[in-house]
XYZ file of C-alpha atoms in Angstrom:
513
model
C -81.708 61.925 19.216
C -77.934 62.510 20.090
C -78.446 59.736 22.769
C -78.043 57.145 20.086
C -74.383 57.692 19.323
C -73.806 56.230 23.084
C -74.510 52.871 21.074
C -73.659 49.917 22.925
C -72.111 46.511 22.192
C -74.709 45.021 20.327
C -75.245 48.799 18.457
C -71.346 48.979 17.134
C -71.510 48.013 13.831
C -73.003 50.547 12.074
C -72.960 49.023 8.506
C -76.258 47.281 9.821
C -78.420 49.866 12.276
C -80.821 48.379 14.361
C -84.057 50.442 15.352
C -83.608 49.432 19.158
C -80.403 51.515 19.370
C -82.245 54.645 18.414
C -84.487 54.065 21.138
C -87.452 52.070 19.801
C -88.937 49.583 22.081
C -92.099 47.786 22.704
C -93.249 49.833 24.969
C -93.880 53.019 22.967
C -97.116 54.476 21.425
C -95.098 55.547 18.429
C -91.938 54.060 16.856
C -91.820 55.490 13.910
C -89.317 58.197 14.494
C -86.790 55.777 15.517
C -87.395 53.942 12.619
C -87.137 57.203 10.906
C -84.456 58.175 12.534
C -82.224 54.838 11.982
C -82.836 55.308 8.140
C -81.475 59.178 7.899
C -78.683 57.616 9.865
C -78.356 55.270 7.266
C -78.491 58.185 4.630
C -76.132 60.378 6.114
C -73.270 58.227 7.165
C -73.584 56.351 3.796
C -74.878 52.994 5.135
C -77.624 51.127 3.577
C -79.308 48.426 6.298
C -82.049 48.887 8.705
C -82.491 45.904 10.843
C -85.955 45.459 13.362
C -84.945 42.040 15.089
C -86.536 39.831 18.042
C -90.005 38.436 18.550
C -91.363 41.351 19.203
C -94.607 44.154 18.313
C -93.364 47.845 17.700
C -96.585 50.097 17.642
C -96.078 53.127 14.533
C -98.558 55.870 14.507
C -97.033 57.951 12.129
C -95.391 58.151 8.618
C -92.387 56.279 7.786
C -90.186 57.664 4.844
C -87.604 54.668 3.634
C -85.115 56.399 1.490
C -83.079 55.718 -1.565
C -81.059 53.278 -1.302
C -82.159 52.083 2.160
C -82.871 48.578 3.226
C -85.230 48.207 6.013
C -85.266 44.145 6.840
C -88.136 42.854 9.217
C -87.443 39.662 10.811
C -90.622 36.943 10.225
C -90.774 36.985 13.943
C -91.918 41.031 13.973
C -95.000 42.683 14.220
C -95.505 46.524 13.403
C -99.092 47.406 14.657
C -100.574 50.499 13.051
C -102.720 53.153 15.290
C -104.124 55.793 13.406
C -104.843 57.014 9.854
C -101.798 57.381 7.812
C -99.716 56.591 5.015
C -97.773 53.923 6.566
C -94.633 53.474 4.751
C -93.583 55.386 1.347
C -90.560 53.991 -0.570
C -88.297 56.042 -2.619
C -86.314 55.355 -5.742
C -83.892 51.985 -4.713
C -85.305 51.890 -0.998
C -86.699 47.962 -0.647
C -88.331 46.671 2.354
C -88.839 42.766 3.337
C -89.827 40.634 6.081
C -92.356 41.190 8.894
C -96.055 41.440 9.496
C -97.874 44.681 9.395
C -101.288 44.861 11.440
C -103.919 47.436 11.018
C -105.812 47.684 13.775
C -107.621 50.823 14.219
C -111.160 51.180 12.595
C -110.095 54.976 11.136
C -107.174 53.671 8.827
C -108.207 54.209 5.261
C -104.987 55.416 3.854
C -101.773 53.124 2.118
C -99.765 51.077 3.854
C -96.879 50.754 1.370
C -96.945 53.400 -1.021
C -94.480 54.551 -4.203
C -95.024 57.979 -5.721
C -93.874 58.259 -9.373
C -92.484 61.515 -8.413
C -89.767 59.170 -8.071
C -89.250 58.231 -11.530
C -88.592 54.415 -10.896
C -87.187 53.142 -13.943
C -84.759 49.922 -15.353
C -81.685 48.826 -13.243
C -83.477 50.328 -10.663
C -82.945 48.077 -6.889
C -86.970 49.043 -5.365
C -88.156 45.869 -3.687
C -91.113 44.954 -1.730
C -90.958 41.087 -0.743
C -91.706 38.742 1.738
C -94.817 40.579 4.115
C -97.684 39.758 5.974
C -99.866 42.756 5.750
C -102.908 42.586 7.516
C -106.502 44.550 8.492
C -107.543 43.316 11.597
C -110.599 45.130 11.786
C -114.073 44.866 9.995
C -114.032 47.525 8.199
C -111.971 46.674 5.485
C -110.447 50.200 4.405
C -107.172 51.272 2.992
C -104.794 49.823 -0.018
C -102.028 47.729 1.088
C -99.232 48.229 -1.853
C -99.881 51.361 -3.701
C -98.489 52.705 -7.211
C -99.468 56.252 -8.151
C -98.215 59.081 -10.987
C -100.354 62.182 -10.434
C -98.431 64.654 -12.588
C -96.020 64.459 -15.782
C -93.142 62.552 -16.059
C -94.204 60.548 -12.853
C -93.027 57.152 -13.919
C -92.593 53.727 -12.031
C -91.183 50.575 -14.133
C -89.336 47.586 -13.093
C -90.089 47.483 -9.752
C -90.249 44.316 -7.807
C -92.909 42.606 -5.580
C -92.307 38.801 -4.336
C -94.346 36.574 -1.812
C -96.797 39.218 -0.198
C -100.223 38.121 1.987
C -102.512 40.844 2.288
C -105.331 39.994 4.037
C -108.993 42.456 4.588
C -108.139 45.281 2.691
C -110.752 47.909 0.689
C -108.066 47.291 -2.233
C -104.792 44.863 -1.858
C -102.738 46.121 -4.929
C -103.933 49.591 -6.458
C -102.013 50.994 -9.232
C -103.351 54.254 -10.567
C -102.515 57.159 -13.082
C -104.485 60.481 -12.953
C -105.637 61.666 -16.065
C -103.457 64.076 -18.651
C -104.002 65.161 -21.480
C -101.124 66.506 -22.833
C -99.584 63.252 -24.991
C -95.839 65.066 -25.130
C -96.249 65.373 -21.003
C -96.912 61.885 -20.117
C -96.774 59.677 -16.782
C -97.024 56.081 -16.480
C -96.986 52.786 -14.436
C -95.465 50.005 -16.738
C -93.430 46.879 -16.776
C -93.476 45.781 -12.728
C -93.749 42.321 -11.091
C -95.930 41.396 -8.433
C -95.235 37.839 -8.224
C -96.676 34.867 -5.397
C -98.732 37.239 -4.396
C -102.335 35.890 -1.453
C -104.963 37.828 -0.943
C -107.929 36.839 1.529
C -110.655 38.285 2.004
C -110.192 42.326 0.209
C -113.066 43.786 -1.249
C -110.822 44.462 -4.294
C -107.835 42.211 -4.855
C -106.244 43.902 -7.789
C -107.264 47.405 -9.299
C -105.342 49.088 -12.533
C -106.834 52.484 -13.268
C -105.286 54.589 -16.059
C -105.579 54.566 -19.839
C -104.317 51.497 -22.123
C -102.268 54.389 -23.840
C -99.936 57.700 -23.175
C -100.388 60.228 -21.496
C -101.927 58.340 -18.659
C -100.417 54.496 -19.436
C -100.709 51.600 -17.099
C -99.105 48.634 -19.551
C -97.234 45.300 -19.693
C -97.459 44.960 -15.686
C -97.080 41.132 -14.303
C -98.921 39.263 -12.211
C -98.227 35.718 -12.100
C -98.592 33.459 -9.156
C -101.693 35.019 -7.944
C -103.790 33.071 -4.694
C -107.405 34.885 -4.158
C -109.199 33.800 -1.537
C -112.760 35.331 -1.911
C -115.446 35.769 1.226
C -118.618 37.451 1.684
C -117.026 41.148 1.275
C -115.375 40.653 -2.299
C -116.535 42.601 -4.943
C -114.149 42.265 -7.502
C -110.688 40.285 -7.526
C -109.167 42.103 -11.108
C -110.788 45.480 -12.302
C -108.374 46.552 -15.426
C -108.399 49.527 -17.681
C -104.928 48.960 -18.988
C -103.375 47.191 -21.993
C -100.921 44.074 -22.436
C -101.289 43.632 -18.784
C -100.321 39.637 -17.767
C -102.249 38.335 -14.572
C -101.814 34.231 -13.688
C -103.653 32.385 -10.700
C -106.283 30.637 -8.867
C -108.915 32.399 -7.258
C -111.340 30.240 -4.633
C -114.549 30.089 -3.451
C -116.686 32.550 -5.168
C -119.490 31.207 -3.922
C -119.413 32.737 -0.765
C -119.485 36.324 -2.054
C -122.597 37.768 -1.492
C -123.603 38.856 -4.655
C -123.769 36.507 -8.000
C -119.984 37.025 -8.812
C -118.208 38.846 -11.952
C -115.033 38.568 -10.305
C -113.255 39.762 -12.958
C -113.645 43.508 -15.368
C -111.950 44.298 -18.137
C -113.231 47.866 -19.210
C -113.718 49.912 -22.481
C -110.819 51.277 -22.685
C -108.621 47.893 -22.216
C -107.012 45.490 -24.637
C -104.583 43.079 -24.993
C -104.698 42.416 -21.804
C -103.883 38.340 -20.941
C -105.919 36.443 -17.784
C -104.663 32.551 -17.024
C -107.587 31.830 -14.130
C -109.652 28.948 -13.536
C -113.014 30.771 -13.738
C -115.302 30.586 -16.390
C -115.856 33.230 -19.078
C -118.851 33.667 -17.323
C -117.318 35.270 -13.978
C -115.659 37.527 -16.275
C -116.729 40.849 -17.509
C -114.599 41.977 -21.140
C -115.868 45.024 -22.195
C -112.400 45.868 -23.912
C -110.707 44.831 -27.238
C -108.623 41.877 -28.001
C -108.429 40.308 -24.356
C -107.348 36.917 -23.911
C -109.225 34.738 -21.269
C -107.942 31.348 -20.653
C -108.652 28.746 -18.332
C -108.080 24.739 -17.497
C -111.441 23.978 -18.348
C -111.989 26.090 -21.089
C -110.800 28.587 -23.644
C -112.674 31.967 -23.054
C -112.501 34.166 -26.488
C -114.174 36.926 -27.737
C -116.431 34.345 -29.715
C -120.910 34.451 -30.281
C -123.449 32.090 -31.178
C -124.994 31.867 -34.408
C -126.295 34.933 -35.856
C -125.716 37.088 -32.422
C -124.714 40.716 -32.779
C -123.010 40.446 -36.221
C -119.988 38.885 -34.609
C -117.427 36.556 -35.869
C -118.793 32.752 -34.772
C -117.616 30.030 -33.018
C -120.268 27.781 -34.679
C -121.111 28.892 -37.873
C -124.930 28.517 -39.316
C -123.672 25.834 -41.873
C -122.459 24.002 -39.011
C -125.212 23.914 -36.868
C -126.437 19.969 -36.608
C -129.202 21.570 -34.303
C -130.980 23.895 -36.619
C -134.835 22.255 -37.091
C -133.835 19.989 -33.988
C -137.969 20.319 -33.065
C -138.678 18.208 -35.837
C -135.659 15.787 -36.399
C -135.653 15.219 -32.970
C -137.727 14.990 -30.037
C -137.706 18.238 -27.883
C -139.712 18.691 -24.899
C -139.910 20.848 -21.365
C -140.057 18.107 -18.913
C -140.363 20.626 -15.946
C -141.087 24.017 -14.294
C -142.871 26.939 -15.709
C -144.718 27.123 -18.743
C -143.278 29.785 -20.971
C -144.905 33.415 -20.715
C -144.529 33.973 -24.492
C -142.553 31.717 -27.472
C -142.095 28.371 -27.985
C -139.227 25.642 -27.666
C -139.229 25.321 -31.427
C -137.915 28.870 -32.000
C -134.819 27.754 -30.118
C -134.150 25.515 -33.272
C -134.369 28.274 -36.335
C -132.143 30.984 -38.484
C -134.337 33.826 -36.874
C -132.042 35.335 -34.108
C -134.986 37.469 -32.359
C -138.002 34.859 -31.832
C -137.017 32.779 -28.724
C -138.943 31.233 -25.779
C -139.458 33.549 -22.785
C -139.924 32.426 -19.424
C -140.512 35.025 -15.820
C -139.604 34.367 -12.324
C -138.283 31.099 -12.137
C -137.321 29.836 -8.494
C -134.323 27.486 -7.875
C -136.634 25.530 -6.689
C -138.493 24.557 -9.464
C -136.209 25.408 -12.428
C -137.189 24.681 -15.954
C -135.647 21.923 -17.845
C -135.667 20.810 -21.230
C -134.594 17.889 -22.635
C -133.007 17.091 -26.078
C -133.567 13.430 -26.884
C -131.808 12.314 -30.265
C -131.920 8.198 -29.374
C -133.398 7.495 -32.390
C -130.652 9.082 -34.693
C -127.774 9.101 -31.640
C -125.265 12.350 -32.752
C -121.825 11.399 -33.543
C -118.409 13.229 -32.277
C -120.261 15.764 -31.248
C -117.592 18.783 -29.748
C -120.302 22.059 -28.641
C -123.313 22.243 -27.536
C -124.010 26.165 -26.645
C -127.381 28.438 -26.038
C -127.780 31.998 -26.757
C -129.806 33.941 -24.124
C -131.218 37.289 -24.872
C -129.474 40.326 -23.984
C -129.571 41.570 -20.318
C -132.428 38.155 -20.404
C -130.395 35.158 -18.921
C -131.039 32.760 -16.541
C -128.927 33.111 -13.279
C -127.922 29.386 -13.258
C -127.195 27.066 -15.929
C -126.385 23.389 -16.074
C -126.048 21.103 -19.053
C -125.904 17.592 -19.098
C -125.739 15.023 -21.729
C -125.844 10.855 -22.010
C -123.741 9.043 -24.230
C -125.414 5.404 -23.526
C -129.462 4.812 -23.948
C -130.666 5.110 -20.455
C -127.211 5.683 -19.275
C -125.487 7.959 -16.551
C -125.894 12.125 -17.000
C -122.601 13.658 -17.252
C -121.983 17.532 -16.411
C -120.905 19.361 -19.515
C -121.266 22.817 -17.771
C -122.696 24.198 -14.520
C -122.849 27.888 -13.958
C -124.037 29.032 -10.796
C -123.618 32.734 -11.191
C -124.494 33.220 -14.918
C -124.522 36.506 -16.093
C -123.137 35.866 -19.677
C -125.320 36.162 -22.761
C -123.748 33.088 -24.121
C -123.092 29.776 -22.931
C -120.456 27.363 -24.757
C -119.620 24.248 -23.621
C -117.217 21.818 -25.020
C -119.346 18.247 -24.595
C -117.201 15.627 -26.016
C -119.450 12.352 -26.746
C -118.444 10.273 -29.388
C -122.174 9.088 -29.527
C -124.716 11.438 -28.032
C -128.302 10.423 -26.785
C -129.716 12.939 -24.711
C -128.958 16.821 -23.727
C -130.937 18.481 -20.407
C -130.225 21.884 -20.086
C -131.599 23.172 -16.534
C -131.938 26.314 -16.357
C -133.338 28.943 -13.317
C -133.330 32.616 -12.058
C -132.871 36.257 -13.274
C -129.849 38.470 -13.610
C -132.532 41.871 -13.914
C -134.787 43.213 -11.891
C -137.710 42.414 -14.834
C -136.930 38.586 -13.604
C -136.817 37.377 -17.241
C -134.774 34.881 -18.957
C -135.165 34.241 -22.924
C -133.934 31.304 -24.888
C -132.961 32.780 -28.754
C -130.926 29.692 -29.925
C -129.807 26.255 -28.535
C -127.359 25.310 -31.330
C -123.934 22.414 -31.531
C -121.823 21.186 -33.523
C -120.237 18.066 -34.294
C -116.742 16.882 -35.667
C -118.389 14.177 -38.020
C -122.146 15.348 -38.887
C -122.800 18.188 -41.063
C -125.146 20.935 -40.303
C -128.642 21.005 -40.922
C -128.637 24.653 -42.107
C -127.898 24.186 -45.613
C -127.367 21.165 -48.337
C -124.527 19.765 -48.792
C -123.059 19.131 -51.948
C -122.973 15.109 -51.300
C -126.589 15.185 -50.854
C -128.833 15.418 -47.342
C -132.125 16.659 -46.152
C -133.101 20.015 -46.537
C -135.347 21.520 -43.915
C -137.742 24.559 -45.148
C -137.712 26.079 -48.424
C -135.645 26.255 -51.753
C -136.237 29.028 -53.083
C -134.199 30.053 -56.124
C -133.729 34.027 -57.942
C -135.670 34.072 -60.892
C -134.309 33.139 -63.700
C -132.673 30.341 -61.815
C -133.518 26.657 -62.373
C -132.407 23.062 -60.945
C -130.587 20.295 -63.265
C -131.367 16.729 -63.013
C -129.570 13.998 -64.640
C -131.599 10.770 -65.454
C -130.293 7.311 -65.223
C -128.878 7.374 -68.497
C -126.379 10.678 -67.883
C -128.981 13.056 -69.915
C -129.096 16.841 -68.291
C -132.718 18.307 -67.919
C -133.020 21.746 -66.796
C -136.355 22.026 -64.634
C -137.721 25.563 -64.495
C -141.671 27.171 -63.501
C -143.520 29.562 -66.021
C -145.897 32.195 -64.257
C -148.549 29.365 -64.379
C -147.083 26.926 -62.096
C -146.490 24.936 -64.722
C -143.134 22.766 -64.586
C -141.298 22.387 -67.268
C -138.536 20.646 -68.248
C -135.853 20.743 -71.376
C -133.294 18.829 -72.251
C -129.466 20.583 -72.256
């Protein structure tokens, strides 16, 4: 465009190029090459700023390359409207990009609109910036990837980079980060070490997706993403899916109620570990099918913790500490409401046997089933968990626990989960003296409509558990037996030892030691 070296006035300084004076305008269908145009300016004659000024919409309908070392600056006022199908803009190594709105508006686009190969090999000390964007979908359709990362081949690398105060807003994916799979460990790529930071997202099916390995040769590690804002609607699916390690993500995500299906809004998969989440949902919104992954939250501490006696894990509540073990008959237990059980009874909910439970089919909403723990005769004190164990793939789809701490007093919520899908509930009740317990509990997570009860089980900072005899004496519930050869010593009132033992008679016998 030889045209644009007639520059007037307002086009003479040439250390900062605006678009206009390479002929982009409003009134276009495409502005793109004057946009690309102003940047190999930029690149040839050794400037470095690209400048799209006014209150004004530029249409683009084709690619946009912003080179190295190229800074394209959108004021807040500017809107780039997208017709078409394309890769919108692709930043190389030290090219940044800031300001501006970005509208999709055509119902084909299902490509990126910011996209960084790491062809580039984007490393430390490195000046690549994305910051301050609105990018938006503005149809129904919600297609496309607003910021993408991607190595496809060896040595494709991207680290350090730099993402501050984006809103992305109806997107298939907002931020997709992505390494193809190698196999050849000396011929790595990998997407580590970056910083997305104050970061909204509204309304994406996806909000943030890391696919690669937790480990060379296809590594996505150590990436940041703190100041998160996730607004979900009816189209979310996920907000985080990660297969990476030591991976840092920090925010608030609202309203999952109004996605349309019960919500895991959150996926850790096999391969991942040591990845850390900082989110106010509850462990059950959160699928962790990884190693070592660290889910925290205000209103509770989300760990890779079981009930009693489930799976072989390590336990939260040990069996020895279990104040609830026998509850059916230190306590009175009853179903106040809702379906009868198909097959079990409550009292299985209260022994050492992990696999007999009570089983109940189809429950409505409507008429959920609730059971009620009533210890007013022998109140609990400083009691700190209350949990129940569900079977697997057999839980109830909502669960709410209550508990009184006065006779006849007011029900306070320990724990309401409207979109259960985790085998285990724990919830921290703190009651310094505890009277009653209703656990309500409805719906199915599988198509067989089932929910089963193996264990309702607590613990208590003062009591100890019923499960075994403490040394300072207590009551034992079910049998002693002892190995043969085995025997019990009692001291009488006067300090003598007597060793009590059985012969194959039944016949007690006693001798003195």
């Amino acid at each position: 465009m030889t045209d644009a070296l007639n520059f007037s006035e307002d086009c003479q300084n040439r250390d900062i190029v605006n678009i206009d004076c390479f002929g982009a305008s409003p009134d276009l269908l495409n502005n793109s090459p004057a946009i690309q145009e102003a940047i190999d300016y930029c690149v040839a004659n050794h400037h470095s700023k690209v400048v799209i000024t006014g209150k004004k919409q530029y249409t683009l309908a084709s690619p946009i390359v912003i080179k190295s070392n190229v800074h394209l600056e959108i004021d807040s006022t500017v809107t780039l409207i997208v017709k078409g199908n394309f890769q919108v803009f692709e930043l190389q190594k030290d090219a940044s990009i800031t300001g501006g709105t970005i509208e999709i508006v055509d119902n084909s686009f299902n490509s990126s609109v910011i996209f960084l190969s790491g062809a580039q090999q984007i490393e430390i000390h490195n000046h690549t910036s994305i910051s301050n964007i609105n990018i938006m979908n503005r149809t129904n359709t919600y297609q496309g990837i607003a910021i993408h990362l991607a190595c496809k081949k060896a040595w494709d690398f991207i680290s350090f980079l730099k993402i501050h105060a984006i809103q992305i807003t109806n997107f298939q994916t907002a931020i997709y980060l992505k390494t193809e799979q190698l196999q050849d460990i000396s011929t790595p790529c990998w997407i580590n070490a970056n910083s997305f930071d104050s970061i909204f997202i509204d309304g994406c099916q996806y909000g943030i997706e890391i696919v690669g390995n937790s480990d060379l040769p296809y590594e996505i590690s150590g990436n940041t993403f703190t100041g998160i804002q996730v607004q979900c609607r009816a189209q979310t699916k996920k907000v985080i899916r990660c297969s990476g390690a030591y991976n840092m993500f920090e925010g608030v995500i609202w309203d999952i109620y109004r996605m349309t299906a019960p919500p895991l809004v959150i996926e850790f998969s096999s391969i991942s570990h040591h990845n850390y989440l900082f989110s106010n949902q509850l462990s059950t919104s959160i699928l962790d099918l990884g190693l070592y992954n660290r889910c925290t939250s205000p209103h509770e501490e989300s760990l890779p913790v079981s009930s009693p006696l489930a799976l072989g894990k390590s336990h939260l509540v040990g069996n020895q500490d279990d104040i609830l073990v026998n509850a059916h008959i230190r306590y009175a237990v009853r179903q106040l409401s809702g379906k009868a059980p198909y097959g079990g009874t409550l009292s299985n909910c209260f022994n050492l046997l992990d696999e007999q439970s009570v089983n109940y089919l189809d429950v409505p909403s409507s008429q959920p089933v609730i059971i009620e723990l009533d210890f007013s005769k022998q109140p609990i004190q400083m009691l700190n968990c209350l949990g129940i164990y569900f079977g697997w793939n057999e839980t109830p789809g909502r669960v709410l626990i209550e508990y009184q701490q006065s006779l006849n007093g007011p029900w306070t919520v320990a724990k309401n989960v409207p979109y259960n899908v985790g085998n285990t509930i724990i919830s921290e009740v703190r009651a310094a003296t505890l009277y009653k317990v209703r656990l309500t509990l409805s719906g199915y997570t599988q198509e067989h409509k089932r929910f089963r009860i193996n264990r309702i089980f607590a613990r208590s900072s003062l009591q100890q558990g019923a499960s075994w005899l403490p040394t300072t004496g207590g009551t034992l519930y079910g049998d002693l037996e002892l190995q043969t050869g085995k025997a019990v010593t009692l001291v009488s009132p006067n300090g003598g030892r007597w060793r009590v033992s059985i012969n194959d008679q039944g016949q007690i016998i006693t001798t003195k030691l």
